[in-house]
Short mmCIF file of C-alpha atoms and ligand atoms in Angstrom, two decimals:
data_model
loop_
_atom_site.label_atom_id
_atom_site.label_comp_id
_atom_site.label_asym_id
_atom_site.label_seq_id
_atom_site.Cartn_x
_atom_site.Cartn_y
_atom_site.Cartn_z
CA MET A 1 -0.04 0.00 -0.09
CA THR A 2 1.27 3.42 -0.99
CA ARG A 3 1.48 5.87 1.97
CA SER A 4 -0.31 8.96 1.27
CA MET A 5 -2.14 11.74 3.07
CA ARG A 6 -4.42 12.37 -0.01
CA GLY A 7 -7.71 13.94 1.01
CA SER A 8 -7.07 13.51 4.62
CA ALA A 9 -7.25 17.23 5.57
CA ALA A 10 -9.17 20.24 3.90
CA ILE A 11 -8.95 23.84 3.93
CA VAL A 12 -12.06 25.12 5.69
CA GLY A 13 -11.36 28.75 6.21
CA ILE A 14 -9.83 31.69 4.51
CA GLY A 15 -9.06 35.10 5.56
CA GLN A 16 -7.41 38.10 4.21
CA THR A 17 -6.76 41.90 5.05
CA PRO A 18 -7.00 44.22 2.38
CA TYR A 19 -3.79 44.84 0.22
CA TYR A 20 -2.17 48.02 1.50
CA LYS A 21 0.34 49.86 -0.56
CA ARG A 22 3.87 48.99 0.65
CA GLY A 23 4.44 50.81 3.83
CA THR A 24 0.92 52.26 4.39
CA SER A 25 -0.69 49.57 6.49
CA PRO A 26 -2.84 51.01 9.32
CA ASP A 27 -1.97 48.02 11.39
CA ALA A 28 1.28 46.67 12.78
CA GLU A 29 2.26 43.22 11.23
CA MET A 30 1.34 41.24 14.13
CA LYS A 31 -1.96 42.83 14.10
CA LEU A 32 -2.38 41.93 10.35
CA ALA A 33 -1.70 38.20 11.16
CA LEU A 34 -4.34 38.21 13.85
CA ARG A 35 -6.71 39.78 11.63
CA ALA A 36 -6.22 37.26 8.78
CA ILE A 37 -6.56 34.45 11.08
CA VAL A 38 -9.44 35.43 13.08
CA SER A 39 -11.12 36.15 9.67
CA ALA A 40 -10.29 32.75 8.37
CA CYS A 41 -11.74 31.24 11.71
CA ASP A 42 -14.96 33.25 11.28
CA ASP A 43 -15.28 32.11 7.66
CA ALA A 44 -14.80 28.51 8.94
CA GLY A 45 -17.14 28.85 11.99
CA ILE A 46 -14.28 27.91 14.22
CA ASP A 47 -13.42 29.69 17.53
CA PRO A 48 -10.06 31.12 17.32
CA ARG A 49 -9.16 29.94 20.58
CA ASP A 50 -9.30 26.36 19.20
CA VAL A 51 -6.43 27.00 16.59
CA ASP A 52 -3.66 24.57 17.93
CA GLY A 53 -1.21 24.64 14.95
CA PHE A 54 0.70 27.54 13.09
CA VAL A 55 2.56 26.91 9.91
CA SER A 56 4.18 29.73 7.81
CA TYR A 57 7.28 29.94 5.19
CA GLY A 58 10.00 32.11 4.34
CA SER A 59 10.69 34.98 6.61
CA GLU A 60 7.51 35.18 8.67
CA HIS A 61 8.22 36.93 11.89
CA ASN A 62 4.89 36.46 13.51
CA THR A 63 5.55 32.96 14.96
CA GLY A 64 2.82 30.64 16.56
CA GLN A 65 4.01 31.45 20.07
CA LYS A 66 3.54 35.33 19.54
CA LEU A 67 0.10 34.61 18.40
CA VAL A 68 -1.07 32.67 21.34
CA PRO A 69 -2.03 35.46 23.79
CA GLY A 70 -3.93 37.58 21.13
CA LEU A 71 -5.84 34.36 19.72
CA GLY A 72 -6.63 33.12 23.29
CA THR A 73 -5.12 29.84 22.09
CA ARG A 74 -5.99 27.12 24.59
CA GLU A 75 -2.94 24.92 23.93
CA LEU A 76 -0.26 25.37 20.95
CA ARG A 77 0.43 21.87 19.93
CA PHE A 78 2.22 22.33 16.42
CA GLY A 79 4.21 24.93 14.86
CA ALA A 80 6.56 24.82 11.60
CA LEU A 81 8.17 26.83 8.97
CA ALA A 82 8.50 25.69 5.63
CA TRP A 83 11.86 26.29 3.98
CA THR A 84 12.60 28.91 1.40
CA HIS A 85 10.32 31.85 0.22
CA GLY A 86 7.20 31.70 -2.05
CA GLY A 87 8.45 28.19 -2.78
CA GLY A 88 7.26 27.20 0.64
CA ILE A 89 3.56 28.07 0.04
CA PRO A 90 1.78 24.71 -0.86
CA ALA A 91 4.49 23.10 1.31
CA ALA A 92 3.16 24.99 4.49
CA VAL A 93 -0.21 23.72 3.57
CA GLY A 94 1.40 20.12 3.39
CA ILE A 95 3.15 20.52 6.59
CA ALA A 96 -0.25 21.58 8.14
CA ALA A 97 -2.05 18.63 6.67
CA ALA A 98 0.64 16.28 7.69
CA ALA A 99 0.42 17.35 11.31
CA ILE A 100 -3.42 16.90 11.17
CA HIS A 101 -3.15 13.45 9.57
CA ALA A 102 -0.74 12.38 12.15
CA GLY A 103 -2.87 13.59 15.11
CA GLN A 104 -0.40 16.25 16.17
CA ALA A 105 -2.87 19.03 15.86
CA ASP A 106 -6.61 19.40 14.83
CA VAL A 107 -7.08 22.88 13.66
CA VAL A 108 -4.13 24.47 11.89
CA ALA A 109 -3.56 28.14 10.57
CA VAL A 110 -1.41 28.52 7.63
CA TYR A 111 -0.58 32.35 7.15
CA ARG A 112 1.79 35.05 6.04
CA ALA A 113 1.94 38.52 7.15
CA MET A 114 4.03 41.44 5.98
CA ALA A 115 4.04 45.26 6.69
CA GLU A 116 6.74 47.54 5.93
CA GLY A 117 6.27 49.76 9.01
CA SER A 118 6.80 46.71 11.31
CA ASN A 119 9.36 45.02 9.19
CA GLN A 120 11.93 45.80 6.73
CA ARG A 121 10.91 45.90 3.06
CA LEU A 122 10.01 42.61 1.63
CA ARG A 123 12.98 42.44 -0.76
CA VAL A 124 15.44 42.97 2.13
CA ALA A 125 13.51 40.98 4.69
CA VAL A 126 13.13 37.97 2.48
CA THR A 127 16.56 37.83 0.88
CA GLN A 128 18.54 39.02 3.91
CA ASN A 129 21.75 36.94 4.11
CA ASP A 130 20.35 34.61 1.64
CA THR A 131 22.22 35.74 -1.48
CA PRO A 132 25.66 33.78 -1.80
CA ALA A 133 28.71 36.01 -2.21
CA GLN A 134 29.20 34.52 -5.72
CA PHE A 135 26.25 36.78 -6.80
CA LEU A 136 26.48 39.90 -4.49
CA VAL A 137 30.22 40.43 -5.44
CA ASN A 138 29.30 40.28 -9.02
CA GLY A 139 26.34 42.80 -9.16
CA ILE A 140 23.44 40.18 -8.91
CA ASP A 141 21.03 40.11 -6.21
CA MET A 142 18.95 37.11 -5.49
CA VAL A 143 15.85 36.89 -7.25
CA MET A 144 15.15 39.39 -10.21
CA GLN A 145 18.47 39.36 -12.06
CA ARG A 146 18.83 35.43 -11.73
CA SER A 147 15.22 34.88 -12.89
CA ALA A 148 15.88 37.32 -15.77
CA MET A 149 18.92 35.31 -16.76
CA ARG A 150 16.99 32.09 -16.69
CA SER A 151 14.17 33.46 -18.80
CA ARG A 152 16.78 34.78 -21.29
CA ARG A 153 17.99 31.11 -21.86
CA MET A 154 14.51 29.64 -21.81
CA ILE A 155 13.66 32.08 -24.59
CA GLU A 156 16.93 32.04 -26.68
CA VAL A 157 17.98 28.29 -26.17
CA ASP A 158 14.76 26.34 -25.24
CA GLY A 159 12.79 28.50 -27.92
CA VAL A 160 9.95 29.74 -25.82
CA PRO A 161 8.50 32.71 -27.41
CA ALA A 162 9.20 36.03 -25.57
CA GLU A 163 5.52 36.99 -26.06
CA THR A 164 4.61 34.58 -23.33
CA LEU A 165 6.00 36.79 -20.70
CA GLU A 166 3.68 39.66 -21.82
CA THR A 167 0.85 37.09 -21.91
CA ILE A 168 1.24 36.31 -18.29
CA ALA A 169 1.10 39.94 -17.14
CA ARG A 170 -1.86 40.77 -19.40
CA VAL A 171 -3.81 37.82 -18.10
CA SER A 172 -3.24 39.01 -14.52
CA TYR A 173 -4.55 42.37 -15.21
CA TYR A 174 -7.61 41.33 -16.95
CA HIS A 175 -8.61 39.22 -14.31
CA ALA A 176 -7.84 41.96 -11.84
CA GLN A 177 -10.61 44.03 -13.76
CA ASN A 178 -13.22 41.83 -12.05
CA ASN A 179 -11.71 41.87 -8.63
CA SER A 180 -12.47 45.25 -6.91
CA GLY A 181 -9.97 44.63 -4.15
CA ALA A 182 -6.98 44.11 -6.81
CA VAL A 183 -4.21 46.51 -6.92
CA GLY A 184 -4.42 46.49 -10.60
CA HIS A 185 -8.36 46.94 -10.61
CA GLY A 186 -9.55 49.88 -12.96
CA ARG A 187 -6.19 49.56 -14.79
CA MET A 188 -6.23 47.34 -17.80
CA LEU A 189 -2.66 46.64 -19.23
CA THR A 190 -2.49 46.96 -22.92
CA HIS A 191 0.17 45.60 -25.23
CA GLU A 192 1.33 49.14 -25.88
CA GLN A 193 1.63 49.80 -22.24
CA TYR A 194 3.57 46.60 -21.76
CA ALA A 195 5.88 47.20 -24.70
CA GLY A 196 6.52 50.76 -23.81
CA SER A 197 7.39 49.98 -20.15
CA ARG A 198 10.98 50.37 -19.25
CA PHE A 199 13.19 47.32 -18.83
CA ILE A 200 14.08 46.43 -15.30
CA SER A 201 16.39 43.34 -16.01
CA GLU A 202 16.15 42.28 -19.53
CA PRO A 203 14.08 40.47 -20.83
CA TYR A 204 11.88 41.53 -17.98
CA HIS A 205 10.03 44.86 -18.30
CA LEU A 206 8.41 46.82 -15.35
CA PHE A 207 5.14 44.88 -15.91
CA ASP A 208 7.08 41.45 -15.61
CA CYS A 209 7.61 41.92 -12.11
CA SER A 210 5.16 41.58 -9.00
CA ARG A 211 4.93 44.43 -6.60
CA GLU A 212 5.29 44.37 -2.73
CA ASN A 213 2.23 44.94 -0.45
CA ASP A 214 1.33 45.06 3.09
CA GLY A 215 -1.38 42.73 4.31
CA ALA A 216 -2.00 39.09 5.42
CA ALA A 217 -3.74 36.31 4.45
CA ALA A 218 -4.52 32.78 6.25
CA LEU A 219 -6.06 29.54 5.84
CA ILE A 220 -7.62 27.13 8.30
CA LEU A 221 -7.18 23.44 7.98
CA VAL A 222 -8.90 20.60 9.68
CA SER A 223 -9.35 16.88 9.09
CA ALA A 224 -11.55 15.72 6.21
CA ASP A 225 -13.92 14.23 8.83
CA ARG A 226 -14.35 17.35 10.79
CA ALA A 227 -14.53 19.52 7.45
CA ARG A 228 -17.76 17.87 6.51
CA ASP A 229 -19.64 19.56 9.48
CA LEU A 230 -18.49 23.02 8.98
CA LYS A 231 -19.94 26.13 7.19
CA GLN A 232 -18.02 26.22 4.06
CA LYS A 233 -17.41 23.84 1.22
CA PRO A 234 -14.35 22.24 1.95
CA ALA A 235 -11.05 22.25 -0.37
CA TYR A 236 -9.57 19.03 0.06
CA VAL A 237 -5.74 18.85 0.01
CA LEU A 238 -5.05 16.16 -2.72
CA SER A 239 -1.13 16.41 -2.97
CA VAL A 240 1.40 19.09 -1.96
CA PRO A 241 4.72 17.70 -2.83
CA MET A 242 7.66 19.97 -1.52
CA GLY A 243 11.36 19.40 -2.46
CA ALA A 244 14.39 19.51 -4.78
CA GLY A 245 15.89 17.00 -7.24
CA ALA A 246 19.27 15.41 -7.25
CA ASP A 247 20.58 18.00 -9.36
CA GLY A 248 18.76 20.94 -7.70
CA GLY A 249 18.83 22.62 -4.19
CA SER A 250 21.35 25.34 -3.42
CA ARG A 251 23.63 25.07 -6.51
CA GLU A 252 23.99 28.81 -7.19
CA ASP A 253 22.48 28.32 -10.73
CA ASN A 254 24.31 25.31 -11.42
CA HIS A 255 21.13 23.24 -11.05
CA GLU A 256 20.08 20.93 -14.03
CA PRO A 257 18.03 21.53 -16.11
CA TYR A 258 18.93 25.09 -15.77
CA THR A 259 15.87 26.73 -17.30
CA SER A 260 13.69 24.36 -14.94
CA VAL A 261 12.09 26.19 -11.99
CA GLY A 262 12.38 23.17 -9.82
CA MET A 263 8.90 21.78 -10.55
CA ILE A 264 9.40 18.91 -12.77
CA GLY A 265 9.79 16.19 -10.07
CA LEU A 266 7.28 17.91 -7.84
CA ALA A 267 4.63 17.69 -10.73
CA LYS A 268 5.24 14.06 -11.40
CA ARG A 269 4.70 13.36 -7.73
CA MET A 270 1.68 15.41 -7.52
CA TRP A 271 0.01 13.61 -10.50
CA ALA A 272 1.01 10.41 -9.25
CA GLU A 273 -0.34 11.04 -5.72
CA SER A 274 -3.47 12.69 -6.68
CA GLY A 275 -4.27 10.54 -9.63
CA TYR A 276 -4.96 13.39 -11.88
CA GLY A 277 -2.81 15.02 -14.72
CA PRO A 278 -2.35 18.50 -16.25
CA ALA A 279 -5.33 17.97 -18.56
CA ASP A 280 -7.89 17.45 -15.55
CA VAL A 281 -6.94 20.76 -13.91
CA ASP A 282 -9.77 23.23 -14.02
CA VAL A 283 -7.87 26.30 -12.74
CA ALA A 284 -4.39 27.15 -11.56
CA GLN A 285 -2.74 29.92 -9.53
CA ILE A 286 0.87 29.97 -10.92
CA TYR A 287 2.97 31.93 -8.50
CA GLU A 288 4.70 34.60 -10.65
CA ASN A 289 7.60 36.75 -9.02
CA PHE A 290 8.40 37.36 -12.54
CA THR A 291 6.29 36.43 -15.71
CA GLY A 292 9.00 34.43 -17.30
CA MET A 293 9.15 32.02 -14.21
CA ALA A 294 5.64 31.35 -14.34
CA VAL A 295 5.78 30.50 -18.00
CA GLN A 296 8.51 27.80 -16.96
CA SER A 297 6.49 26.80 -13.98
CA ILE A 298 3.57 25.89 -16.61
CA ILE A 299 6.05 23.98 -18.79
CA ASP A 300 7.68 22.26 -15.68
CA HIS A 301 4.13 20.97 -14.59
CA GLY A 302 3.63 19.35 -18.08
CA PHE A 303 0.68 21.87 -19.25
CA CYS A 304 2.83 22.22 -22.15
CA THR A 305 6.39 21.97 -23.48
CA ALA A 306 9.06 24.70 -24.48
CA GLN A 307 8.13 23.69 -28.17
CA THR A 308 4.35 24.07 -27.63
CA ALA A 309 4.53 27.12 -25.07
CA GLY A 310 3.75 29.53 -27.88
CA ASP A 311 0.59 27.75 -28.59
CA PHE A 312 -0.60 27.19 -24.95
CA VAL A 313 0.74 30.34 -23.16
CA THR A 314 -1.85 32.66 -24.93
CA PHE A 315 -4.21 35.34 -23.64
CA ASP A 316 -7.29 33.31 -24.75
CA ASN A 317 -6.19 29.99 -23.33
CA LEU A 318 -5.23 31.40 -19.80
CA ILE A 319 -8.26 33.65 -19.08
CA ALA A 320 -11.47 32.60 -17.20
CA PRO A 321 -13.93 31.31 -17.87
CA SER A 322 -13.31 30.35 -21.25
CA GLY A 323 -9.65 29.18 -21.54
CA SER A 324 -8.51 25.75 -21.22
CA LEU A 325 -6.34 26.70 -18.11
CA PRO A 326 -7.40 29.89 -16.46
CA ILE A 327 -4.69 31.17 -14.34
CA ASN A 328 -4.09 33.77 -11.58
CA THR A 329 -7.80 34.41 -11.71
CA SER A 330 -7.65 37.08 -8.78
CA GLY A 331 -5.08 38.98 -10.77
CA GLY A 332 -2.09 36.99 -9.01
CA ASN A 333 0.89 38.61 -7.41
CA ILE A 334 1.26 40.84 -10.38
CA ALA A 335 -2.19 42.54 -10.49
CA ASP A 336 -4.03 41.49 -7.45
CA GLY A 337 -1.34 42.02 -4.70
CA PHE A 338 1.55 40.60 -3.26
CA ILE A 339 1.66 39.20 0.41
CA HIS A 340 4.42 36.82 -0.54
CA GLY A 341 2.03 34.76 -2.70
CA MET A 342 -0.26 34.01 -0.05
CA GLY A 343 -3.15 35.46 -1.84
CA SER A 344 -2.94 32.86 -4.46
CA MET A 345 -3.53 30.09 -2.20
CA VAL A 346 -6.82 31.89 -0.89
CA GLU A 347 -7.88 32.25 -4.52
CA ALA A 348 -7.24 28.61 -5.16
CA VAL A 349 -9.77 27.89 -2.28
CA ARG A 350 -12.27 30.38 -3.73
CA GLN A 351 -12.28 28.64 -7.06
CA ILE A 352 -13.43 25.27 -5.57
CA ARG A 353 -16.08 27.19 -3.47
CA GLY A 354 -17.28 28.86 -6.64
CA THR A 355 -16.70 32.37 -5.00
CA SER A 356 -13.81 33.75 -7.24
CA THR A 357 -14.48 37.11 -9.02
CA ASN A 358 -13.34 35.40 -12.17
CA GLN A 359 -15.02 31.89 -11.31
CA VAL A 360 -14.30 28.86 -13.65
CA PRO A 361 -17.79 27.33 -13.74
CA GLY A 362 -18.01 24.13 -11.89
CA ALA A 363 -14.33 24.11 -10.84
CA LYS A 364 -13.48 21.07 -8.92
CA LEU A 365 -9.56 20.78 -9.33
CA SER A 366 -7.66 23.75 -8.39
CA MET A 367 -3.81 24.00 -8.38
CA MET A 368 -1.70 26.46 -6.85
CA ALA A 369 2.13 26.50 -7.74
CA GLY A 370 4.65 27.78 -5.49
CA GLY A 371 7.49 30.02 -5.97
CA PRO A 372 9.38 29.07 -9.07
CA GLY A 373 13.09 28.79 -8.93
CA ASP A 374 13.53 28.71 -5.23
CA SER A 375 16.26 26.18 -4.30
CA MET A 376 13.39 24.22 -2.74
CA THR A 377 9.85 24.61 -3.81
CA SER A 378 6.40 22.93 -3.61
CA THR A 379 3.35 22.55 -5.55
CA GLY A 380 -0.25 21.62 -4.61
CA LEU A 381 -3.47 20.19 -5.95
CA PHE A 382 -6.78 20.74 -4.15
CA GLY A 383 -10.15 19.50 -4.78
CA ALA A 384 -13.95 19.44 -4.06
CA PHE A 385 -15.59 16.43 -2.54
CA GLU A 386 -16.16 14.80 -5.99
CA THR A 387 -12.40 14.70 -6.56
CA LEU A 388 -11.54 12.53 -3.65
CA MET B 1 42.20 35.04 6.62
CA SER B 2 40.75 38.15 4.78
CA ALA B 3 39.70 41.00 6.99
CA VAL B 4 36.73 41.50 4.75
CA GLN B 5 33.29 41.16 6.47
CA ARG B 6 32.02 37.95 4.61
CA ILE B 7 28.83 37.66 3.06
CA ARG B 8 26.47 35.09 4.70
CA GLY B 9 24.15 33.76 1.94
CA GLY B 10 26.07 30.74 0.75
CA ILE B 11 27.19 27.69 2.73
CA GLY B 12 30.48 29.25 3.44
CA ALA B 13 32.62 26.63 1.67
CA ASP B 14 34.21 29.13 -0.89
CA GLU B 15 36.63 30.95 1.43
CA GLU B 16 39.54 29.42 -0.61
CA TYR B 17 38.06 30.89 -3.75
CA TRP B 18 38.22 34.48 -2.49
CA LEU B 19 41.54 34.06 -1.01
CA ALA B 20 42.90 32.76 -4.38
CA ILE B 21 41.27 35.62 -6.19
CA GLU B 22 43.07 37.95 -3.83
CA ARG B 23 46.35 36.34 -4.72
CA GLY B 24 45.43 36.93 -8.49
CA GLU B 25 44.51 33.29 -9.19
CA PHE B 26 41.34 31.80 -10.59
CA ARG B 27 40.79 28.45 -8.86
CA ILE B 28 37.63 26.19 -8.81
CA SER B 29 37.13 23.29 -6.25
CA ARG B 30 37.45 19.71 -7.11
CA CYS B 31 37.19 16.42 -5.23
CA ARG B 32 40.63 15.00 -4.59
CA HIS B 33 39.15 11.35 -4.77
CA CYS B 34 36.72 11.10 -7.53
CA LYS B 35 38.04 14.36 -9.48
CA SER B 36 34.38 15.60 -9.76
CA TRP B 37 34.39 19.40 -10.28
CA MET B 38 32.30 20.70 -7.39
CA TRP B 39 30.65 24.21 -7.98
CA PRO B 40 29.50 25.77 -5.95
CA ALA B 41 32.09 24.70 -3.58
CA ASN B 42 30.97 22.30 -0.74
CA PHE B 43 32.45 20.60 2.37
CA ARG B 44 31.91 17.08 1.17
CA CYS B 45 31.65 15.60 -2.28
CA GLY B 46 28.12 14.44 -2.48
CA LYS B 47 29.15 12.07 -5.34
CA CYS B 48 31.72 9.75 -3.55
CA GLY B 49 31.66 11.02 0.12
CA SER B 50 35.14 12.37 0.18
CA TRP B 51 35.88 15.44 2.61
CA ASP B 52 39.10 16.27 0.59
CA ILE B 53 38.62 19.18 -1.62
CA ASP B 54 41.46 20.60 -3.94
CA TRP B 55 41.41 24.13 -5.50
CA GLU B 56 42.77 23.81 -9.03
CA PRO B 57 43.97 26.65 -10.92
CA VAL B 58 41.62 27.19 -14.18
CA GLU B 59 42.24 29.63 -17.03
CA PRO B 60 39.51 32.17 -16.87
CA ILE B 61 38.15 31.51 -20.34
CA GLY B 62 34.57 30.43 -20.81
CA THR B 63 31.27 30.87 -22.85
CA ILE B 64 28.30 33.00 -21.89
CA TYR B 65 25.65 30.59 -20.67
CA THR B 66 23.21 33.39 -20.21
CA TRP B 67 22.98 37.06 -19.32
CA THR B 68 20.73 40.00 -18.43
CA ARG B 69 21.11 43.73 -18.88
CA ASN B 70 20.34 45.37 -15.49
CA HIS B 71 18.40 48.54 -15.49
CA ALA B 72 17.71 48.61 -11.84
CA VAL B 73 19.15 47.22 -8.48
CA SER B 74 17.88 46.53 -5.15
CA GLU B 75 19.37 48.27 -1.99
CA ALA B 76 21.69 45.22 -1.67
CA LEU B 77 23.58 46.40 -4.81
CA ALA B 78 23.52 50.22 -3.99
CA GLU B 79 27.28 50.44 -5.03
CA ARG B 80 26.30 49.55 -8.55
CA GLN B 81 23.73 52.31 -9.05
CA ALA B 82 26.07 54.47 -11.09
CA ASP B 83 26.92 51.72 -13.40
CA LEU B 84 23.35 51.11 -14.74
CA PRO B 85 22.72 49.64 -17.10
CA TYR B 86 25.28 46.89 -16.79
CA VAL B 87 25.35 43.27 -17.87
CA THR B 88 25.70 40.40 -15.80
CA LEU B 89 26.60 36.86 -16.90
CA LEU B 90 26.70 33.31 -16.11
CA VAL B 91 29.90 32.14 -17.50
CA GLU B 92 30.23 28.20 -18.26
CA LEU B 93 33.80 26.90 -17.81
CA PRO B 94 34.22 23.75 -19.92
CA GLN B 95 37.72 23.18 -18.55
CA ALA B 96 36.03 23.00 -15.02
CA GLY B 97 33.34 20.38 -15.77
CA GLY B 98 30.90 22.89 -17.05
CA ALA B 99 30.81 24.88 -13.79
CA ARG B 100 28.91 28.16 -14.14
CA VAL B 101 30.28 31.34 -12.29
CA ALA B 102 28.44 34.77 -12.06
CA GLY B 103 30.32 37.64 -13.29
CA VAL B 104 30.07 41.38 -14.62
CA LEU B 105 30.83 41.95 -18.57
CA GLU B 106 33.22 44.70 -19.17
CA GLY B 107 34.16 46.32 -22.67
CA ASP B 108 32.27 46.05 -25.93
CA GLU B 109 28.86 44.55 -25.75
CA THR B 110 28.33 44.30 -29.75
CA ALA B 111 28.87 40.47 -29.86
CA LEU B 112 26.93 39.80 -26.62
CA LYS B 113 25.02 36.59 -27.07
CA ILE B 114 24.61 33.25 -25.46
CA GLY B 115 27.66 31.14 -26.41
CA ALA B 116 30.10 33.91 -26.91
CA GLN B 117 33.50 33.25 -25.57
CA VAL B 118 34.55 35.40 -22.86
CA ARG B 119 37.82 35.88 -20.93
CA GLY B 120 38.17 36.85 -17.27
CA ARG B 121 40.19 39.55 -15.57
CA ILE B 122 40.87 39.54 -11.88
CA LEU B 123 40.21 42.81 -10.03
CA PRO B 124 41.52 43.65 -6.59
CA PRO B 125 38.93 43.94 -3.74
CA SER B 126 36.81 47.06 -4.07
CA ASP B 127 33.59 48.58 -2.35
CA LYS B 128 31.67 47.80 -5.60
CA ALA B 129 32.47 44.06 -5.04
CA LYS B 130 31.54 44.31 -1.32
CA GLY B 131 35.18 44.25 -0.30
CA TYR B 132 35.87 41.05 -2.26
CA GLY B 133 38.32 40.49 -5.34
CA SER B 134 36.45 39.67 -8.27
CA VAL B 135 36.64 38.44 -11.86
CA VAL B 136 35.10 40.54 -14.65
CA TRP B 137 34.60 39.25 -18.11
CA SER B 138 34.99 40.61 -21.72
CA ILE B 139 34.05 39.26 -25.04
CA GLU B 140 36.79 37.78 -26.89
CA SER B 141 36.42 39.83 -30.33
CA ASP B 142 38.18 37.07 -32.53
CA ALA B 143 35.92 34.28 -31.13
CA ALA B 144 32.64 36.29 -31.37
ZN1 ZN C 401 34.04 12.91 -5.02
#
């Protein structure tokens, strides 16, 4: 028998503060974390005092133990932090599900809170002491420039059309027009605006890059048994693999294959454990720190190949409700808002509930790919009851 | 040991690389036992389990594996602000098992493309390089 926690836990609560322009949050970062978690508990119909597990990722400072007094936690039974940055998002959900599956906790919050006023700027806070000397000495900081170099080779050597980058950006802005809370709401991105925007790190234009926000988002997970009796339609955790392959991990851009964003092996495991494949996915949130990395994430997951990316990664194919794979349906990190990618996880759950502002009709299988290119990353497939 | 405050992002196995650069030498690490080139440097060879690492002199010649032209830098690279735009590279070193090292391009950019041959020049420690010595690369015109 194959060991698996497929379907044993479910996301039953989601909560989110508004996205505030970076540095303008009216609340301290800890308060944002509390607001998101309490909001997710209200959504689930669970007393915040009953949350007994806390999981986050990246550089989260609002640890479980700090949240205990404000939440009135009866007993903190489980706490963990998934390694790396945006790559740790589905992994954090997986850690929570594993804790529930193993009987270590009953109600687990997965959350991320960021506020410049209480913390440092995201870019600094996230990558502080995490960029190797080999890069910093040579005028390269951790994420943007290294991602740009990877996308350059994806385009020139693998043959992925450069237009796919613009497509990701324009799909995100298109979806943001129906989402009144999105940072990009009311501002459609045209081809002319994209093409006319300045280069940041070639081939990335300004619009290829996600922007930082203040804010917080949280999920509440419980066992599948308990989920059935709660208020919301559960989003069952089907598979949330994390990791890095034998030629991956911290190799300072000496990983193989170089243009991969570390998702090839993860996707294989996810399809195997869940019993589904790329063609079955109804809707996907593809973490996009930079558009080119999202394109490669789509390729790594097997939705298309480098050779067919020009046909698959098109505006019509990626928009809701009509595309074959609507992505980033709230506007994503680029046009909804960026609290370190956690907003995308909330949107993945909304699609299963049927409450997205860009709802894919009847969506049952909802995917969330974690941060592409992190030295360790993760991806996740979530489903409605019928998918179990 | 160098007096320079070392950057903490890596695993800290590349001190010999920087000390060699300060002596004007370009060296890449290699497993003494199985002879695998090891890049980035590590404390143990994951291929054969050996803890014995050699630092072999390598001629600083390679090919451009990929590149970007930077038009903006983060606060972490404030020293480079005045150089914008500048080109950074990943340079592949066939003579060192295909190891890829990061670097800045100097000189004529006309022949800049993936696959172009580049030659490295060692610079003494500078503020721009965070107090480290470094290798900057230029395109070999006859090979381009
Ligand atoms: Zn060895």
